[in-house]
């Protein structure tokens, strides 16, 4: 499978995954901010004695997100990894024969050889000492491997949980923008600092990355203006401020998702160091161990008195269909693409997908809301800067090995 096809699969699967999860976790699609604002205006026109009723109407169940499903969806995300063990043979993902690192195997081999020489020289009385030394070394190696899996699972579960929580509070485009920007910044920085990335054309790539980030800044800054012109938001004539009833939810989602996504930087560095050898061969046992450990870490956070089977359709009547679509068309091809790209391409090449997926999500959002989309000149400029930078980085980083 070519690198270009894997890269495109990575982008498309992320879009399918995010949009599907957003349909399950987000607010009802029929809800409109203008209708919400009109209800608020009607309530404000009432007497002060009716303020309590106004608060009750604001917290109506029809506009509340299903927050108690974010943990369950994160668990479903990791549970889908179990299918990778079956699909690995079809996708030609070679695996190590042991869950130990190659360095640990070499160390164990040296220990066994040394003990065999000692046994030949000293006689059979040292048989117990040899067995004890090998057992201790095996236990140390196992403990080391378990610690690595736990650390990686903790870092990854933080990112995934913040991702699903953010989708309950803000649209899919906002989550895509803030998450991929954070991941791109931290992974690019750590790849350079830790010596994972090749030190070629560093200054040129730095300038291109800065142009891309400025483009993202322009797009995010003009996004509210476009929503205002499209009628999604309105201006309060008395205060002159934008009437956005979910402003604080958006801020919480951006802060939560942006900060927690930074854990993907250490995850990328440590997984590159611990879970792959010089040829970047993926280990099925490690994938299974990370998935099951992440699920165990998330289980204590499942809200009490919550029913996943009942609530999944409460926000969208097609909740189960979107869940299946998210797994089959999103999670599985996304993880497989990442694994194969990591094996066949430089690690820094995957970061170009973080930039390109923002562009693709913007296009998908514009097409899905064609009647409610308004484009301004600076937004076009921001997308052009981001697109040109992504293309240059794509061809610059793809062929390095």
Tab-separated table of C-alpha atoms in Angstrom:
chain	number	residue	atom	x	y	z
A	1	UNK	CA	0.000	0.000	0.000
A	2	UNK	CA	1.473	3.338	-1.020
A	3	UNK	CA	2.328	6.091	1.407
A	4	UNK	CA	-0.030	8.521	-0.301
A	5	UNK	CA	-3.002	6.181	0.067
A	6	UNK	CA	-2.224	5.541	3.723
A	7	UNK	CA	-1.927	9.268	4.338
A	8	UNK	CA	-5.294	9.954	2.685
A	9	UNK	CA	-6.857	7.086	4.635
A	10	UNK	CA	-5.543	8.634	7.836
A	11	UNK	CA	-7.232	11.944	7.021
A	12	UNK	CA	-10.531	10.467	5.883
A	13	UNK	CA	-10.839	8.064	8.801
A	14	UNK	CA	-10.228	10.838	11.333
A	15	UNK	CA	-13.000	12.904	9.739
A	16	UNK	CA	-15.429	9.963	9.824
A	17	UNK	CA	-14.493	9.148	13.412
A	18	UNK	CA	-14.829	12.721	14.686
A	19	UNK	CA	-18.064	13.515	12.869
A	20	UNK	CA	-19.647	10.231	13.978
A	21	UNK	CA	-18.653	10.683	17.611
A	22	UNK	CA	-19.883	14.269	17.441
A	23	UNK	CA	-23.293	13.068	16.250
A	24	UNK	CA	-23.498	10.788	19.293
A	25	UNK	CA	-22.010	13.081	21.935
A	26	UNK	CA	-22.911	16.552	20.681
A	27	UNK	CA	-26.048	18.615	21.048
A	28	UNK	CA	-29.039	17.846	18.831
A	29	UNK	CA	-28.543	19.034	15.289
A	30	UNK	CA	-31.968	20.668	15.185
A	31	UNK	CA	-30.972	23.085	17.912
A	32	UNK	CA	-30.281	26.619	16.706
A	33	UNK	CA	-28.539	29.333	18.650
A	34	UNK	CA	-30.882	32.003	17.340
A	35	UNK	CA	-33.891	30.098	18.658
A	36	UNK	CA	-32.100	29.736	21.945
A	37	UNK	CA	-31.338	33.463	22.056
A	38	UNK	CA	-34.955	34.320	21.238
A	39	UNK	CA	-36.104	32.199	24.167
A	40	UNK	CA	-33.693	34.039	26.421
A	41	UNK	CA	-35.000	37.406	25.227
A	42	UNK	CA	-38.578	36.341	25.957
A	43	UNK	CA	-37.580	35.247	29.425
A	44	UNK	CA	-35.702	38.470	30.130
A	45	UNK	CA	-38.799	40.473	29.240
A	46	UNK	CA	-40.675	38.794	32.082
A	47	UNK	CA	-40.743	39.969	35.674
A	48	UNK	CA	-37.802	39.530	38.029
A	49	UNK	CA	-39.874	37.028	39.954
A	50	UNK	CA	-39.652	34.677	36.986
A	51	UNK	CA	-35.852	34.505	36.954
A	52	UNK	CA	-35.982	31.043	38.453
A	53	UNK	CA	-38.199	29.867	35.606
A	54	UNK	CA	-35.773	31.426	33.142
A	55	UNK	CA	-32.911	29.405	34.571
A	56	UNK	CA	-34.979	26.270	34.314
A	57	UNK	CA	-35.705	26.934	30.662
A	58	UNK	CA	-32.046	27.528	29.942
A	59	UNK	CA	-31.126	24.133	31.313
A	60	UNK	CA	-33.775	22.308	29.316
A	61	UNK	CA	-32.904	18.690	28.596
A	62	UNK	CA	-33.283	19.199	24.854
A	63	UNK	CA	-30.163	21.331	24.675
A	64	UNK	CA	-27.948	19.535	27.177
A	65	UNK	CA	-25.164	17.330	25.850
A	66	UNK	CA	-24.941	13.700	26.880
A	67	UNK	CA	-21.881	14.116	29.049
A	68	UNK	CA	-22.138	10.707	30.680
A	69	UNK	CA	-21.329	8.957	27.384
A	70	UNK	CA	-17.901	10.514	26.867
A	71	UNK	CA	-16.139	7.923	29.035
A	72	UNK	CA	-18.054	5.062	27.438
A	73	UNK	CA	-17.192	6.256	23.946
A	74	UNK	CA	-13.526	6.473	24.958
A	75	UNK	CA	-13.738	2.861	26.148
A	76	UNK	CA	-15.370	1.842	22.865
A	77	UNK	CA	-12.486	3.534	21.044
A	78	UNK	CA	-9.935	1.344	22.812
A	79	UNK	CA	-12.125	-1.761	22.591
A	80	UNK	CA	-12.053	-1.397	18.809
A	81	UNK	CA	-8.299	-1.987	18.991
A	82	UNK	CA	-8.947	-5.648	19.745
A	83	UNK	CA	-10.123	-6.069	16.163
A	84	UNK	CA	-6.656	-5.020	14.986
A	85	UNK	CA	-5.262	-8.345	16.166
A	86	UNK	CA	-7.497	-10.105	13.650
A	87	UNK	CA	-7.010	-7.546	10.891
A	88	UNK	CA	-3.223	-7.439	11.278
A	89	UNK	CA	-2.649	-10.423	8.989
A	90	UNK	CA	-4.729	-8.868	6.213
A	91	UNK	CA	-2.923	-5.539	6.473
A	92	UNK	CA	0.470	-7.257	6.533
A	93	UNK	CA	1.564	-5.864	9.888
A	94	UNK	CA	4.532	-7.988	10.982
A	95	UNK	CA	4.903	-8.581	14.687
A	96	UNK	CA	7.671	-9.445	17.069
A	97	UNK	CA	7.740	-12.918	18.508
A	98	UNK	CA	7.984	-11.602	22.047
A	99	UNK	CA	6.694	-8.638	24.009
A	100	UNK	CA	10.201	-7.882	25.211
A	101	UNK	CA	12.355	-5.253	23.550
A	102	UNK	CA	15.186	-6.434	21.334
A	103	UNK	CA	17.730	-5.008	23.785
A	104	UNK	CA	16.147	-6.990	26.623
A	105	UNK	CA	16.301	-10.179	24.562
A	106	UNK	CA	19.975	-9.608	23.813
A	107	UNK	CA	20.664	-8.987	27.497
A	108	UNK	CA	18.891	-12.189	28.453
A	109	UNK	CA	20.863	-14.108	25.838
A	110	UNK	CA	24.128	-12.742	27.216
A	111	UNK	CA	23.061	-13.685	30.733
A	112	UNK	CA	22.275	-17.229	29.644
A	113	UNK	CA	25.598	-17.572	27.820
A	114	UNK	CA	27.544	-16.290	30.796
A	115	UNK	CA	25.808	-18.685	33.134
A	116	UNK	CA	26.396	-21.603	30.788
A	117	UNK	CA	30.133	-20.861	30.743
A	118	UNK	CA	30.156	-20.561	34.506
A	119	UNK	CA	28.336	-23.865	34.777
A	120	UNK	CA	30.848	-25.651	32.570
A	121	UNK	CA	33.763	-24.283	34.584
A	122	UNK	CA	32.378	-24.708	38.077
A	123	UNK	CA	30.264	-27.839	37.811
A	124	UNK	CA	26.675	-28.703	38.591
A	125	UNK	CA	26.695	-27.119	42.079
A	126	UNK	CA	26.015	-23.676	40.533
A	127	UNK	CA	22.840	-24.780	38.743
A	128	UNK	CA	20.551	-23.020	41.255
A	129	UNK	CA	22.485	-19.750	41.045
A	130	UNK	CA	22.117	-19.734	37.276
A	131	UNK	CA	18.366	-20.285	37.492
A	132	UNK	CA	17.962	-17.580	40.146
A	133	UNK	CA	19.904	-15.055	38.084
A	134	UNK	CA	17.848	-15.759	34.987
A	135	UNK	CA	14.579	-15.542	36.937
A	136	UNK	CA	15.504	-12.185	38.458
A	137	UNK	CA	16.458	-10.829	35.063
A	138	UNK	CA	13.175	-12.032	33.596
A	139	UNK	CA	11.199	-10.402	36.406
A	140	UNK	CA	13.029	-7.115	35.934
A	141	UNK	CA	12.364	-7.197	32.210
A	142	UNK	CA	8.685	-7.983	32.745
A	143	UNK	CA	8.313	-5.203	35.312
A	144	UNK	CA	10.031	-2.803	32.960
A	145	UNK	CA	7.690	-3.775	30.135
A	146	UNK	CA	4.584	-3.438	32.320
A	147	UNK	CA	5.720	0.014	33.450
A	148	UNK	CA	6.164	1.103	29.853
A	149	UNK	CA	2.710	-0.121	28.875
A	150	UNK	CA	1.135	1.635	31.866
A	151	UNK	CA	2.802	4.972	31.100
A	152	UNK	CA	1.843	4.827	27.426
A	153	UNK	CA	-1.725	3.822	28.267
A	154	UNK	CA	-2.057	6.668	30.757
A	155	UNK	CA	-0.828	9.258	28.265
A	156	UNK	CA	-3.067	7.970	25.490
A	157	UNK	CA	-6.183	7.612	27.636
A	158	UNK	CA	-5.851	11.244	28.759
A	159	UNK	CA	-5.838	12.405	25.147
A	160	UNK	CA	-8.759	10.220	24.062
A	161	UNK	CA	-10.917	11.098	27.077
A	162	UNK	CA	-10.354	14.835	26.594
A	163	UNK	CA	-11.218	14.367	22.918
A	164	UNK	CA	-14.582	12.755	23.680
A	165	UNK	CA	-15.340	15.245	26.458
A	166	UNK	CA	-14.645	18.158	24.123
A	167	UNK	CA	-17.059	16.737	21.551
A	168	UNK	CA	-19.860	17.025	24.122
A	169	UNK	CA	-19.282	20.774	24.470
A	170	UNK	CA	-18.204	22.129	21.095
A	171	UNK	CA	-18.595	21.311	17.371
A	172	UNK	CA	-16.380	18.787	15.615
A	173	UNK	CA	-14.487	21.463	13.673
A	174	UNK	CA	-13.416	23.248	16.859
A	175	UNK	CA	-12.196	19.976	18.383
A	176	UNK	CA	-10.320	19.083	15.205
A	177	UNK	CA	-8.624	22.458	15.079
A	178	UNK	CA	-7.467	22.643	18.696
A	179	UNK	CA	-6.509	18.966	19.052
A	180	UNK	CA	-4.484	18.682	15.873
A	181	UNK	CA	-2.793	22.034	16.438
A	182	UNK	CA	-1.670	20.944	19.908
A	183	UNK	CA	-0.484	17.540	18.692
A	184	UNK	CA	1.372	19.072	15.758
A	185	UNK	CA	3.174	21.603	17.941
A	186	UNK	CA	4.237	19.239	20.719
A	187	UNK	CA	5.261	16.301	18.527
A	188	UNK	CA	7.225	18.500	16.133
A	189	UNK	CA	9.005	20.128	19.064
A	190	UNK	CA	9.852	16.873	20.837
A	191	UNK	CA	10.893	15.102	17.639
A	192	UNK	CA	13.468	17.827	17.113
A	193	UNK	CA	14.611	18.091	20.730
A	194	UNK	CA	14.907	14.326	21.260
A	195	UNK	CA	16.708	13.749	17.965
A	196	UNK	CA	13.991	11.591	16.419
A	197	UNK	CA	13.542	13.817	13.363
A	198	UNK	CA	16.285	14.218	10.792
A	199	UNK	CA	18.177	17.491	11.091
A	200	UNK	CA	17.774	18.536	7.486
A	201	UNK	CA	16.471	21.921	6.326
A	202	UNK	CA	15.562	22.726	9.917
A	203	UNK	CA	15.279	26.495	9.476
A	204	UNK	CA	13.247	26.221	6.277
A	205	UNK	CA	10.815	23.768	7.829
A	206	UNK	CA	10.548	25.978	10.901
A	207	UNK	CA	9.501	28.948	8.772
A	208	UNK	CA	6.955	26.817	6.912
A	209	UNK	CA	5.519	25.531	10.180
A	210	UNK	CA	5.213	29.071	11.511
A	211	UNK	CA	3.307	30.078	8.369
A	212	UNK	CA	0.975	27.110	8.887
A	213	UNK	CA	0.335	28.057	12.515
A	214	UNK	CA	-0.377	31.661	11.531
A	215	UNK	CA	-2.855	30.321	8.983
A	216	UNK	CA	-4.551	28.272	11.715
A	217	UNK	CA	-4.702	31.381	13.902
A	218	UNK	CA	-6.381	33.365	11.126
A	219	UNK	CA	-8.888	30.588	10.451
A	220	UNK	CA	-9.825	30.248	14.115
A	221	UNK	CA	-10.035	34.027	14.574
A	222	UNK	CA	-12.334	34.544	11.591
A	223	UNK	CA	-14.493	31.502	12.370
A	224	UNK	CA	-16.677	33.464	14.807
A	225	UNK	CA	-17.042	36.272	12.267
A	226	UNK	CA	-18.247	33.807	9.650
A	227	UNK	CA	-20.757	32.321	12.095
A	228	UNK	CA	-22.020	35.809	12.884
A	229	UNK	CA	-22.468	36.728	9.231
A	230	UNK	CA	-24.149	33.389	8.524
A	231	UNK	CA	-26.730	34.052	11.223
A	232	UNK	CA	-25.544	31.371	13.622
A	233	UNK	CA	-24.780	34.038	16.235
A	234	UNK	CA	-26.296	37.421	17.032
A	235	UNK	CA	-25.218	40.663	18.690
A	236	UNK	CA	-26.723	41.900	21.915
A	237	UNK	CA	-27.793	45.463	21.116
A	238	UNK	CA	-27.520	46.574	24.727
A	239	UNK	CA	-24.025	45.290	25.473
A	240	UNK	CA	-22.634	44.993	21.956
A	241	UNK	CA	-21.369	41.483	22.720
A	242	UNK	CA	-22.014	38.264	20.851
A	243	UNK	CA	-24.893	36.201	22.184
A	244	UNK	CA	-23.265	32.793	22.389
A	245	UNK	CA	-25.045	30.685	25.024
A	246	UNK	CA	-22.352	28.023	24.791
A	247	UNK	CA	-19.361	30.355	24.970
A	248	UNK	CA	-18.052	28.949	28.237
A	249	UNK	CA	-18.570	25.398	27.022
A	250	UNK	CA	-16.455	26.182	23.970
A	251	UNK	CA	-13.760	27.719	26.150
A	252	UNK	CA	-13.738	24.715	28.475
A	253	UNK	CA	-13.565	22.335	25.542
A	254	UNK	CA	-10.697	24.240	23.923
A	255	UNK	CA	-8.726	24.415	27.165
A	256	UNK	CA	-9.356	20.792	28.084
A	257	UNK	CA	-8.685	19.321	24.653
A	258	UNK	CA	-5.737	21.592	23.899
A	259	UNK	CA	-3.846	20.926	27.116
A	260	UNK	CA	-4.589	17.204	27.358
A	261	UNK	CA	-3.622	16.643	23.723
A	262	UNK	CA	-0.097	17.696	24.660
A	263	UNK	CA	0.358	14.245	26.198
A	264	UNK	CA	0.568	12.869	22.660
A	265	UNK	CA	4.043	14.372	22.412
A	266	UNK	CA	5.581	12.202	25.156
A	267	UNK	CA	3.508	9.269	23.886
A	268	UNK	CA	4.955	9.606	20.387
A	269	UNK	CA	8.524	9.818	21.686
A	270	UNK	CA	8.229	6.984	24.199
A	271	UNK	CA	6.351	4.650	21.855
A	272	UNK	CA	8.978	5.255	19.174
A	273	UNK	CA	11.686	4.377	21.691
A	274	UNK	CA	10.025	1.494	23.530
A	275	UNK	CA	7.648	-0.324	21.202
A	276	UNK	CA	9.580	-0.442	17.956
A	277	UNK	CA	12.956	-1.759	16.950
A	278	UNK	CA	15.231	-0.278	14.294
A	279	UNK	CA	12.881	-1.437	11.520
A	280	UNK	CA	9.789	-0.102	13.360
A	281	UNK	CA	8.033	-3.475	13.498
A	282	UNK	CA	4.735	-3.344	15.371
A	283	UNK	CA	4.006	-5.766	18.213
A	284	UNK	CA	0.467	-7.131	18.519
A	285	UNK	CA	0.935	-7.900	22.189
A	286	UNK	CA	1.776	-4.284	22.941
A	287	UNK	CA	-1.302	-3.050	21.063
A	288	UNK	CA	-3.510	-5.418	23.041
A	289	UNK	CA	-1.818	-4.487	26.334
A	290	UNK	CA	-2.210	-0.737	25.738
A	291	UNK	CA	-5.873	-1.157	24.826
A	292	UNK	CA	-6.804	-3.267	27.843
A	293	UNK	CA	-4.793	-1.077	30.241
A	294	UNK	CA	-6.430	2.095	28.915
A	295	UNK	CA	-9.868	0.548	29.370
A	296	UNK	CA	-9.046	-0.399	32.961
A	297	UNK	CA	-7.891	3.174	33.616
A	298	UNK	CA	-11.153	4.602	32.246
A	299	UNK	CA	-13.617	2.198	33.892
A	300	UNK	CA	-13.560	3.963	37.322
A	301	UNK	CA	-14.716	7.196	35.642
A	302	UNK	CA	-17.951	5.749	34.250
A	303	UNK	CA	-20.775	7.790	35.831
A	304	UNK	CA	-23.134	5.982	38.142
A	305	UNK	CA	-26.724	5.417	37.060
A	306	UNK	CA	-25.815	5.707	33.397
A	307	UNK	CA	-27.029	3.363	30.691
A	308	UNK	CA	-24.934	3.268	27.546
A	309	UNK	CA	-27.469	1.086	25.735
A	310	UNK	CA	-30.299	3.508	26.461
A	311	UNK	CA	-28.593	6.894	26.180
A	312	UNK	CA	-26.765	6.330	22.912
A	313	UNK	CA	-29.970	6.978	20.952
A	314	UNK	CA	-31.339	9.724	23.216
A	315	UNK	CA	-29.438	12.494	21.424
A	316	UNK	CA	-29.640	11.022	17.945
A	317	UNK	CA	-32.056	8.366	16.770
A	318	UNK	CA	-29.297	6.839	14.621
A	319	UNK	CA	-26.761	6.653	17.434
A	320	UNK	CA	-25.908	2.986	16.904
A	321	UNK	CA	-25.379	3.505	13.194
A	322	UNK	CA	-22.965	6.357	13.866
A	323	UNK	CA	-21.146	4.234	16.449
A	324	UNK	CA	-20.639	1.396	13.964
A	325	UNK	CA	-19.561	3.894	11.311
A	326	UNK	CA	-17.081	5.460	13.730
A	327	UNK	CA	-15.483	2.079	14.449
A	328	UNK	CA	-15.484	0.567	10.963
A	329	UNK	CA	-14.820	3.715	8.954
A	330	UNK	CA	-12.960	5.725	11.560
A	331	UNK	CA	-11.060	4.073	14.402
A	332	UNK	CA	-9.836	0.917	12.660
A	333	UNK	CA	-8.518	2.454	9.396
A	334	UNK	CA	-7.098	5.369	11.383
A	335	UNK	CA	-5.013	3.180	13.698
A	336	UNK	CA	-3.939	0.880	10.865
A	337	UNK	CA	-2.824	3.855	8.775
A	338	UNK	CA	-0.801	5.252	11.675
A	339	UNK	CA	0.894	1.885	12.257
A	340	UNK	CA	1.816	1.366	8.610
A	341	UNK	CA	2.940	4.970	8.118
A	342	UNK	CA	5.122	4.716	11.215
A	343	UNK	CA	6.693	1.552	9.829
A	344	UNK	CA	7.290	2.845	6.296
A	345	UNK	CA	7.851	6.587	6.745
A	346	UNK	CA	9.837	8.948	8.961
A	347	UNK	CA	7.994	9.666	12.230
A	348	UNK	CA	7.801	13.407	11.534
A	349	UNK	CA	5.900	12.766	8.299
A	350	UNK	CA	2.719	11.851	10.194
A	351	UNK	CA	2.593	15.358	11.675
A	352	UNK	CA	1.673	16.699	8.233
A	353	UNK	CA	-1.665	14.916	8.621
A	354	UNK	CA	-2.444	17.078	11.653
A	355	UNK	CA	-2.331	20.173	9.470
A	356	UNK	CA	-4.149	18.697	6.496
A	357	UNK	CA	-7.023	17.270	8.522
A	358	UNK	CA	-7.932	20.798	9.653
A	359	UNK	CA	-8.319	21.820	6.013
A	360	UNK	CA	-10.357	18.730	5.187
A	361	UNK	CA	-12.637	19.184	8.197
A	362	UNK	CA	-13.246	22.795	7.171
A	363	UNK	CA	-14.257	21.631	3.690
A	364	UNK	CA	-16.552	18.951	5.113
A	365	UNK	CA	-18.159	21.462	7.446
A	366	UNK	CA	-18.717	23.905	4.593
A	367	UNK	CA	-20.335	21.226	2.434
A	368	UNK	CA	-22.532	19.862	5.216
A	369	UNK	CA	-23.721	23.360	6.164
A	370	UNK	CA	-23.777	24.902	2.714
A	371	UNK	CA	-26.867	26.956	3.493
A	372	UNK	CA	-25.379	28.361	6.705
A	373	UNK	CA	-21.817	29.052	5.587
A	374	UNK	CA	-20.358	32.492	5.004
A	375	UNK	CA	-16.739	32.894	3.909
A	376	UNK	CA	-14.693	36.052	4.435
A	377	UNK	CA	-11.488	37.040	2.698
A	378	UNK	CA	-9.173	36.512	5.662
A	379	UNK	CA	-10.506	33.023	6.223
A	380	UNK	CA	-9.603	32.156	2.631
A	381	UNK	CA	-6.135	33.621	3.185
A	382	UNK	CA	-5.706	31.519	6.326
A	383	UNK	CA	-6.709	28.334	4.532
A	384	UNK	CA	-4.367	29.140	1.641
A	385	UNK	CA	-1.440	29.635	4.017
A	386	UNK	CA	-2.252	26.365	5.759
A	387	UNK	CA	-2.708	24.468	2.483
A	388	UNK	CA	0.531	25.667	0.898
A	389	UNK	CA	2.499	24.927	4.066
A	390	UNK	CA	0.997	21.439	4.311
A	391	UNK	CA	1.873	20.622	0.700
A	392	UNK	CA	5.472	21.784	1.112
A	393	UNK	CA	5.933	19.817	4.337
A	394	UNK	CA	4.294	16.754	2.786
A	395	UNK	CA	6.836	16.503	-0.026
A	396	UNK	CA	9.715	17.659	2.164
A	397	UNK	CA	9.240	15.048	4.893
A	398	UNK	CA	7.783	12.136	2.941
A	399	UNK	CA	10.937	10.820	1.251
A	400	UNK	CA	13.269	11.035	4.219
A	401	UNK	CA	14.399	7.752	5.687
